[in-house]
mmCIF file of C-alpha atoms and ligand atoms in Angstrom:
data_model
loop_
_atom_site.group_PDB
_atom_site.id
_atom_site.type_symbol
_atom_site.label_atom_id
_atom_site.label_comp_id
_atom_site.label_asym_id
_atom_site.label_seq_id
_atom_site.Cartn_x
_atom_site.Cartn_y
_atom_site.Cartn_z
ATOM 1 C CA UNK A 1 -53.967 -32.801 -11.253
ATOM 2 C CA UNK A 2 -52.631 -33.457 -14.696
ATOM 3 C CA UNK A 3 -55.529 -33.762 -17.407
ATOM 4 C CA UNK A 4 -54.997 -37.321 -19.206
ATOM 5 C CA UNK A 5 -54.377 -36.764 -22.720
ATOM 6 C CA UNK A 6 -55.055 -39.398 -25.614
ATOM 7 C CA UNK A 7 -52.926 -38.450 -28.976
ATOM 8 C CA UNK A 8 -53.821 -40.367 -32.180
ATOM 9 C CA UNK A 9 -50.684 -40.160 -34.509
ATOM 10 C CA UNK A 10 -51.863 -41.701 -38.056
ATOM 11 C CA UNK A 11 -48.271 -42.016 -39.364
ATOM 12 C CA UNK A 12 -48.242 -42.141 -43.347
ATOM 13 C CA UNK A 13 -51.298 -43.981 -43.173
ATOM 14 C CA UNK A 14 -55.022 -42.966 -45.025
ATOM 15 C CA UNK A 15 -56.282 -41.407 -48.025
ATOM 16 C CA UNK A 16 -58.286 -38.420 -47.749
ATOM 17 C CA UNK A 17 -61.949 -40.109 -47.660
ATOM 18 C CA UNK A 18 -60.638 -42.599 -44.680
ATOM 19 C CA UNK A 19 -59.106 -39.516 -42.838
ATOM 20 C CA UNK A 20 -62.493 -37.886 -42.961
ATOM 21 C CA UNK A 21 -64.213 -40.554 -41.937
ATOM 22 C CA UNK A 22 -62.272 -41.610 -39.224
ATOM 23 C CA UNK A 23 -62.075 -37.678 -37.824
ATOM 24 C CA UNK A 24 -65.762 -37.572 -38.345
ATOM 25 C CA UNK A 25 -66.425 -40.643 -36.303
ATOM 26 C CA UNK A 26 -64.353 -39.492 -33.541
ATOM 27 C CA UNK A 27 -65.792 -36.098 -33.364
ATOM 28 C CA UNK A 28 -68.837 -37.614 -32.795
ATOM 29 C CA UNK A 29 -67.571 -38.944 -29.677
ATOM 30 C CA UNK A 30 -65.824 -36.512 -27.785
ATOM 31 C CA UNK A 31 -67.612 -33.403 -26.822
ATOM 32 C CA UNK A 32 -66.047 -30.650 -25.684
ATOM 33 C CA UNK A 33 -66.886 -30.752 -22.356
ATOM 34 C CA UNK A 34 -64.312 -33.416 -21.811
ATOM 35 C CA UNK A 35 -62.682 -34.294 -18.669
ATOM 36 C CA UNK A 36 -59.324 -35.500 -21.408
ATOM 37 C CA UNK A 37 -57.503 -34.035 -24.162
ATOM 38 C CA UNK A 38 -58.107 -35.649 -27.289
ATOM 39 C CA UNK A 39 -55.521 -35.007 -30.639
ATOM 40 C CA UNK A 40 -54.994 -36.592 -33.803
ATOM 41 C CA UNK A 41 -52.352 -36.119 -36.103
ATOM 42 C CA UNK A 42 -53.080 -37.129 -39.641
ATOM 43 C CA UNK A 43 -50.711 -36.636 -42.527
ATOM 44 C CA UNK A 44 -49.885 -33.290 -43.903
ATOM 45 C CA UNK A 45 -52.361 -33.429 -47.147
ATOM 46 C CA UNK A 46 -55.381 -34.240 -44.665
ATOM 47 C CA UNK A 47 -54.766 -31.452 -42.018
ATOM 48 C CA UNK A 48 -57.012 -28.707 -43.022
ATOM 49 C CA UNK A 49 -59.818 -31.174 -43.786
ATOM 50 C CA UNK A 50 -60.260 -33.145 -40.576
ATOM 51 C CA UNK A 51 -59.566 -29.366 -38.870
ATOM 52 C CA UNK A 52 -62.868 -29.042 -40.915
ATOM 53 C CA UNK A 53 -64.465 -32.350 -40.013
ATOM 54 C CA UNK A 54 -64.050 -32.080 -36.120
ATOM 55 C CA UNK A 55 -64.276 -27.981 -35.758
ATOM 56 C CA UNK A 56 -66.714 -27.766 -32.932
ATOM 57 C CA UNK A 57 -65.942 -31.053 -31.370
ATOM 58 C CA UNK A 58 -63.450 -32.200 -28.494
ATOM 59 C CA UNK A 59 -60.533 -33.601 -31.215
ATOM 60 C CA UNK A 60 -57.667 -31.027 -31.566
ATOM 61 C CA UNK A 61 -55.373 -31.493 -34.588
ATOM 62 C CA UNK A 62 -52.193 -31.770 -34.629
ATOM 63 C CA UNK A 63 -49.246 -32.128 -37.349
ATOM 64 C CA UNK A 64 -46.367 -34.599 -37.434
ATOM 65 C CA UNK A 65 -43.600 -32.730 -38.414
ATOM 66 C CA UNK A 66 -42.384 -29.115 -38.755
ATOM 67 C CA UNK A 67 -39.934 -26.820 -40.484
ATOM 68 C CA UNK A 68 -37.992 -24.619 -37.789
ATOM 69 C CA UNK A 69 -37.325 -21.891 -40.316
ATOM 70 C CA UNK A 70 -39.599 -18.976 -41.275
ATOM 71 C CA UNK A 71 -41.495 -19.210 -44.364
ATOM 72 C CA UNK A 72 -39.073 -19.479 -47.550
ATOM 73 C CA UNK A 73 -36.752 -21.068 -49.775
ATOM 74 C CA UNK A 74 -37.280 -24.521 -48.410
ATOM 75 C CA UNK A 75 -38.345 -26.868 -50.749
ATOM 76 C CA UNK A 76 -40.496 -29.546 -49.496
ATOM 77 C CA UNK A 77 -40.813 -28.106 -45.977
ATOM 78 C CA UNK A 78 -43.689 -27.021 -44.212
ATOM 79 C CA UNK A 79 -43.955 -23.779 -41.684
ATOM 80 C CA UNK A 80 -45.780 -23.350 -38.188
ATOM 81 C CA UNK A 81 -47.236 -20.074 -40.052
ATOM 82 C CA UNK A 82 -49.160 -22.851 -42.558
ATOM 83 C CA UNK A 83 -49.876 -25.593 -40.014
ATOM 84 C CA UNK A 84 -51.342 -23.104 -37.536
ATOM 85 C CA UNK A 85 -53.079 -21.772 -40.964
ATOM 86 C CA UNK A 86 -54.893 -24.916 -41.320
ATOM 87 C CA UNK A 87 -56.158 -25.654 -37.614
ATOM 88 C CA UNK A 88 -53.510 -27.150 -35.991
ATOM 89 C CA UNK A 89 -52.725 -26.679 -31.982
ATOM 90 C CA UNK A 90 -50.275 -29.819 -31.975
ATOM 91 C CA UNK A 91 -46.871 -30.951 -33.489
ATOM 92 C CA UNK A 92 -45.049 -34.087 -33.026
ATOM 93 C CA UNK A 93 -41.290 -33.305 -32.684
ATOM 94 C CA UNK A 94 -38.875 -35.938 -31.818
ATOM 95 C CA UNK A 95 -40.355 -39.059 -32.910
ATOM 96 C CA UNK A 96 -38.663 -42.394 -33.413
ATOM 97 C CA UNK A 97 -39.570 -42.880 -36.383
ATOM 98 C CA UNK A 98 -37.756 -39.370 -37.837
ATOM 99 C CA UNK A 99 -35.092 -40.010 -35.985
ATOM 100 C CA UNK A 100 -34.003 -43.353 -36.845
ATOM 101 C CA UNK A 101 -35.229 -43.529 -40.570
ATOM 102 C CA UNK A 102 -34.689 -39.283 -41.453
ATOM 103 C CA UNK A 103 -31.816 -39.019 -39.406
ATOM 104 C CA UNK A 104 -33.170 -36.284 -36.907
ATOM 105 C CA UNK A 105 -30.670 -35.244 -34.742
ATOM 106 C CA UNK A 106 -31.185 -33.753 -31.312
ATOM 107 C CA UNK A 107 -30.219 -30.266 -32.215
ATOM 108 C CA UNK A 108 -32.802 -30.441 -35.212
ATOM 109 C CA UNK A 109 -35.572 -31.419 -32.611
ATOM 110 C CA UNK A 110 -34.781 -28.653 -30.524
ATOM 111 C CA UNK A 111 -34.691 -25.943 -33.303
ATOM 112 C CA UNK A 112 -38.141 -27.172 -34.241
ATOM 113 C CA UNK A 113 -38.989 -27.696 -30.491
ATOM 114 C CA UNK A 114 -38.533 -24.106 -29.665
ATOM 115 C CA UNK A 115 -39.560 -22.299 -33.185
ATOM 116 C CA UNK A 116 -43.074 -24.629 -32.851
ATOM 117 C CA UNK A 117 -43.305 -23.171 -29.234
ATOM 118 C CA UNK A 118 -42.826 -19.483 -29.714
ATOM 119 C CA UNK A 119 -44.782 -19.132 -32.793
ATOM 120 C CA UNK A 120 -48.037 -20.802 -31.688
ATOM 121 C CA UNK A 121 -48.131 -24.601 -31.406
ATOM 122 C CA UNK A 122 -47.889 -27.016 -28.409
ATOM 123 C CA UNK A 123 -45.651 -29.394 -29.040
ATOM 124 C CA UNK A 124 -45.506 -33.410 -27.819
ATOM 125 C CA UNK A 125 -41.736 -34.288 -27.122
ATOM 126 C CA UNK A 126 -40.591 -37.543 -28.269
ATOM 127 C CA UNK A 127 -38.019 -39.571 -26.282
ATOM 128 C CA UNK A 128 -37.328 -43.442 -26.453
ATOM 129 C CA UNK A 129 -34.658 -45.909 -26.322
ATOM 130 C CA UNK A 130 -33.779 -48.868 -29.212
ATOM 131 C CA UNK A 131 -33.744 -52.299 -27.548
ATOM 132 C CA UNK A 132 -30.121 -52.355 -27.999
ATOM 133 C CA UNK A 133 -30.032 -49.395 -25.449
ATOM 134 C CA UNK A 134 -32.492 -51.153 -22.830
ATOM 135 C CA UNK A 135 -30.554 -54.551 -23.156
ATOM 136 C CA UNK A 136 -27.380 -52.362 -22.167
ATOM 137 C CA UNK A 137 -28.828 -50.447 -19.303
ATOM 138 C CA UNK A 138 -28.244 -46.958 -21.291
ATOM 139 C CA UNK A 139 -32.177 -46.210 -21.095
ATOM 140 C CA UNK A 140 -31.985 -43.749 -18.907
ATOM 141 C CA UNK A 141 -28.552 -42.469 -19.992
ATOM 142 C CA UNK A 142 -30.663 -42.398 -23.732
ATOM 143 C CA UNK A 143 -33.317 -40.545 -22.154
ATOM 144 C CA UNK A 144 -31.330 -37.737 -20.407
ATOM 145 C CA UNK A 145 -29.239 -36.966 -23.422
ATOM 146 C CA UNK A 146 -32.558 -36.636 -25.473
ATOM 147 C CA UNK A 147 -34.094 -34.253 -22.993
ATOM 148 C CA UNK A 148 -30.873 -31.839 -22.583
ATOM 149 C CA UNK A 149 -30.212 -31.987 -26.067
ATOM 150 C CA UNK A 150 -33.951 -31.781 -27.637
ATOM 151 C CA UNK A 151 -34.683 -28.737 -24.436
ATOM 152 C CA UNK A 152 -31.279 -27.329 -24.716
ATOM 153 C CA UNK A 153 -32.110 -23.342 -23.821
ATOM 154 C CA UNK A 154 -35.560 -24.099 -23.248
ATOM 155 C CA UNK A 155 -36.836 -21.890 -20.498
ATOM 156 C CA UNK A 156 -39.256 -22.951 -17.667
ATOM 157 C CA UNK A 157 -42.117 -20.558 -19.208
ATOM 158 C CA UNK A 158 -41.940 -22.232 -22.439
ATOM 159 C CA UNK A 159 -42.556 -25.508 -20.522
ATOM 160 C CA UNK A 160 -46.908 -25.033 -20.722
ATOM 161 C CA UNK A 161 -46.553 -25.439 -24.158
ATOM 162 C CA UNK A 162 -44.595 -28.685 -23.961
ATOM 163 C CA UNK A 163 -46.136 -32.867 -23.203
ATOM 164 C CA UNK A 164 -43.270 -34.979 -23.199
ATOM 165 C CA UNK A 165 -43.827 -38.667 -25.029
ATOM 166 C CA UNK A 166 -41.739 -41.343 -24.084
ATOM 167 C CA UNK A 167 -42.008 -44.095 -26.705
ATOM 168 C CA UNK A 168 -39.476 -46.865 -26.596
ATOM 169 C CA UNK A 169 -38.505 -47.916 -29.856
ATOM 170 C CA UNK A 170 -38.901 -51.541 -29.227
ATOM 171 C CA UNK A 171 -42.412 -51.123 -28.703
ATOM 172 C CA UNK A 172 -43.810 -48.880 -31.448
ATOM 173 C CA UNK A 173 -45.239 -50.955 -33.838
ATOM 174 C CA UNK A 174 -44.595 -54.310 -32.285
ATOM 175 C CA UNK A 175 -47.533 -55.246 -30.612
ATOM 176 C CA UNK A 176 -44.391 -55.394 -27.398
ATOM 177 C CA UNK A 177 -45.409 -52.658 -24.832
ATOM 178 C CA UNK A 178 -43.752 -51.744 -22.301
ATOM 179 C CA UNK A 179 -45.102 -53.462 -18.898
ATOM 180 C CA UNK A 180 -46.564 -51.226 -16.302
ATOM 181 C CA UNK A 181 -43.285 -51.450 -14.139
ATOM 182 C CA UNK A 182 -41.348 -50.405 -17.288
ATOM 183 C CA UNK A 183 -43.069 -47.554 -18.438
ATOM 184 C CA UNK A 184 -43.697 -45.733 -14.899
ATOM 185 C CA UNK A 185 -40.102 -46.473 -14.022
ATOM 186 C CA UNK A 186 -39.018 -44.288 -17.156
ATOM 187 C CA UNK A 187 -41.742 -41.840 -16.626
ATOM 188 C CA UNK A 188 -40.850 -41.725 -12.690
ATOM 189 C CA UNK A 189 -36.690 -40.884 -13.989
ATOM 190 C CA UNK A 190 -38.207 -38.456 -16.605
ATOM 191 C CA UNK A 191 -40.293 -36.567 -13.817
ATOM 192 C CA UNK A 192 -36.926 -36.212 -12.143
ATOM 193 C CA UNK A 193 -35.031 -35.077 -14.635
ATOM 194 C CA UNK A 194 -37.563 -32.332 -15.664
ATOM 195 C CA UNK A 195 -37.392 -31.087 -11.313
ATOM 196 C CA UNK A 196 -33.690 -31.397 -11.805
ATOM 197 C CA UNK A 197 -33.437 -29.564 -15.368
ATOM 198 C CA UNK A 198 -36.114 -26.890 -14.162
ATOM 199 C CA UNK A 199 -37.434 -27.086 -10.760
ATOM 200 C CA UNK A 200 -41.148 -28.759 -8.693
ATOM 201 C CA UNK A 201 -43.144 -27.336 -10.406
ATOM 202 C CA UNK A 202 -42.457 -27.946 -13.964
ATOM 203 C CA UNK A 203 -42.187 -31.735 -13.489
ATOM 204 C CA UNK A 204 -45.371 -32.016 -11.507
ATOM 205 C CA UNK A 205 -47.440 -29.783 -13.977
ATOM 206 C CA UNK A 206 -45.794 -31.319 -17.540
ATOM 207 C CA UNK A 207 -47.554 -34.087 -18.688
ATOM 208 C CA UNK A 208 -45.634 -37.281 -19.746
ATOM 209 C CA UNK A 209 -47.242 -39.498 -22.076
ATOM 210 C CA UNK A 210 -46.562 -43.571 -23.047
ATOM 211 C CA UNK A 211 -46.532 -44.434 -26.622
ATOM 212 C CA UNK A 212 -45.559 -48.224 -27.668
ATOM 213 C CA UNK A 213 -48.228 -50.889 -28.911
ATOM 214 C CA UNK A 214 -51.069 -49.362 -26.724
ATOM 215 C CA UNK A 215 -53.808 -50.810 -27.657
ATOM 216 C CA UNK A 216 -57.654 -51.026 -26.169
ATOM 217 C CA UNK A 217 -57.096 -53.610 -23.869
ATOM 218 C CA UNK A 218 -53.796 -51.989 -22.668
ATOM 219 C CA UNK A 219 -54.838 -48.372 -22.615
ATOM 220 C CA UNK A 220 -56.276 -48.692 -18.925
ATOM 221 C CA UNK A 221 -53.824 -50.184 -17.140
ATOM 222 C CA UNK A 222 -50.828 -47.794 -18.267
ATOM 223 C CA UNK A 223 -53.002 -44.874 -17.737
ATOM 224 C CA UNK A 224 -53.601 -45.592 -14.120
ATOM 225 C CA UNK A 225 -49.539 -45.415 -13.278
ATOM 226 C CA UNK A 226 -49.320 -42.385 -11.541
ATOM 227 C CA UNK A 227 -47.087 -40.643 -13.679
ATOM 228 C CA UNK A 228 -48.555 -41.870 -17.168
ATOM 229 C CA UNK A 229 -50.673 -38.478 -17.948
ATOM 230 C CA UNK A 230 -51.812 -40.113 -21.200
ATOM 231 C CA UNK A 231 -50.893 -42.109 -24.128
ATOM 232 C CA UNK A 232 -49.628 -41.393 -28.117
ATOM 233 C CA UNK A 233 -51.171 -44.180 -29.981
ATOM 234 C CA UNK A 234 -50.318 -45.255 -33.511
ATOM 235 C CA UNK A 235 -52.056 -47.950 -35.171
ATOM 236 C CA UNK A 236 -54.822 -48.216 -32.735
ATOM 237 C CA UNK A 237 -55.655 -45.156 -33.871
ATOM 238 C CA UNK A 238 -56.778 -45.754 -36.945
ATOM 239 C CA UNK A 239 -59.960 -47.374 -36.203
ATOM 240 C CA UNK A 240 -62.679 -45.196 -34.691
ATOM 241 C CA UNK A 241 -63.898 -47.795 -32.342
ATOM 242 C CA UNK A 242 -60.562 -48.845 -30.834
ATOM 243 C CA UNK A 243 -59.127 -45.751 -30.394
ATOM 244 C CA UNK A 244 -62.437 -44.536 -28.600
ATOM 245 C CA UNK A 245 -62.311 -47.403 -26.722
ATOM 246 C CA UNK A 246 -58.528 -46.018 -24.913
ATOM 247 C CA UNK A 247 -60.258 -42.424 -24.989
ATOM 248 C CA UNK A 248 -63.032 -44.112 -22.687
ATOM 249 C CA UNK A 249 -60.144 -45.550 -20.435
ATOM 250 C CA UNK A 250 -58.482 -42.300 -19.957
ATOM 251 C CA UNK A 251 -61.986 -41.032 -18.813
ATOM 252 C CA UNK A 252 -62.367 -43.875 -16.573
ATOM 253 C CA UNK A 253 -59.143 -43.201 -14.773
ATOM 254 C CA UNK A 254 -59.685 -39.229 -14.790
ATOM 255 C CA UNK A 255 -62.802 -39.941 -12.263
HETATM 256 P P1 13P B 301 -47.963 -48.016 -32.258
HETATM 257 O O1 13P B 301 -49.091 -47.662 -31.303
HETATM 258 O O2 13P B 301 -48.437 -48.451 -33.591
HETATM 259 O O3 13P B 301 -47.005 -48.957 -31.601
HETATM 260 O O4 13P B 301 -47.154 -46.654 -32.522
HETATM 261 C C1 13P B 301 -46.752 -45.871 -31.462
HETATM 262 C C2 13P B 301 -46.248 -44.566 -31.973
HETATM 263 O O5 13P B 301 -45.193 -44.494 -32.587
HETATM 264 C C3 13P B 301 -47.057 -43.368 -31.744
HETATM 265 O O6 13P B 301 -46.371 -42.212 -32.075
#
């Protein structure tokens, strides 16, 4: 069975008191005896404090972003060498958000994809389509294109390493989720694609997890679709209490 996994991405949100607090109020709650994963990933300045601040607990950390090239003359950039440095299992690759408003191509997202992977971090996968795409029936055109270009030379055994998110862009940060039939349709065509792409195994054993608008009173209900392994939460993760409240539901469901 595929453990549920809850992922807290904070975005450019807190200030380094908040980030502590919040990561110490979640570490307080989640053990790490566990029957889910639990990650957050704050911003880059707050990393190797709340590493700090939940070291011993249940919470992994994880980063948002990540420079593909070994450490040097990159300005501004950050290496897997430094985020691994500062307690990080976890980076986000792929999201909507850096593609749409950085311009992150696919081939970027799979140089980071695969230099995260073989240096030391587990990487979460982000895939999604704009609500032009859904209105014109391309989702799952959108989706294939952003697995074979973002997993392009990719091998099976790197696939452990890998949790694919798929986050529709209409419903991050819109309070607009996806319904149940919506989300475990796209997870159901992204299963296939990964048996297709790689073979059984690999799409029964790779976790695939919703992000869009999930909230605590949402949180249950997507993580009981049979292929919904767990859920990348944004805004709802910025409050100790809500975002404990969708860890409990992924607990629920894992009985
Ligand atoms: P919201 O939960 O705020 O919609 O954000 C989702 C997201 O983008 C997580 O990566």
């Amino acid at each position: 069975m595929r453990r549920k996994f809850v992922a807290g991405n904070w975005k450019m949100n807190t200030l380094a008191g908040s980030a502590t607090a919040l990561a110490k109020g979640l570490a307080e709650g989640v053990l790490t005896t566990e029957s889910v994963d639990v990650a957050v990933f704050p911003p880059l300045p707050y990393l190797a404090a709340v590493s700090a601040t939940v070291a011993g607990s249940g919470v992994r950390v994880g980063a948002q972003n990540v420079y593909h090239e070994k450490p040097g003359a990159f300005t501004g950039e950050v290496s897997v060498e430094m985020l691994l440095d500062v307690g990080c299992q976890w980076v986000l690759v792929g999201h909507s958000e850096r593609r749409h408003l950085v311009g992150e191509c696919n081939s970027l997202v799979n140089r980071k994809l695969i230099q995260a992977c073989e240096r030391g971090l587990s990487v979460i996968l982000c895939v999604g389509e704009t609500l032009l795409e859904r209105q014109s029936h391309q989702t799952e055109m959108v989706l294939n294109s952003q697995m074979a270009g973002s997993l392009l030379g990719v091998d099976a055994a790197l696939m452990p390493k890998i949790v694919i998110a798929y986050e529709p862009v209409w419903a991050i940060g819109t309070g607009v989720n996806a319904t149940p039939d919506q989300a475990e349709s796209a997870h159901h065509h992204l299963r296939t694609w990964l048996a297709g792409r790689y073979n059984r195994m690999v799409s029964e054993s790779t976790r695939i997890l919703y992000g869009g608008s999930v909230k605590a009173n949402n949180a249950k209900e997507l993580l009981s679709l049979s292929n919904v392994d767990g859920v990348l939460v944004g805004g709802a993760s910025l409050e100790v209490e809500g975002f404990s409240k969708i860890i409990q539901a992924a607990r629920d469901v894992s009985r």
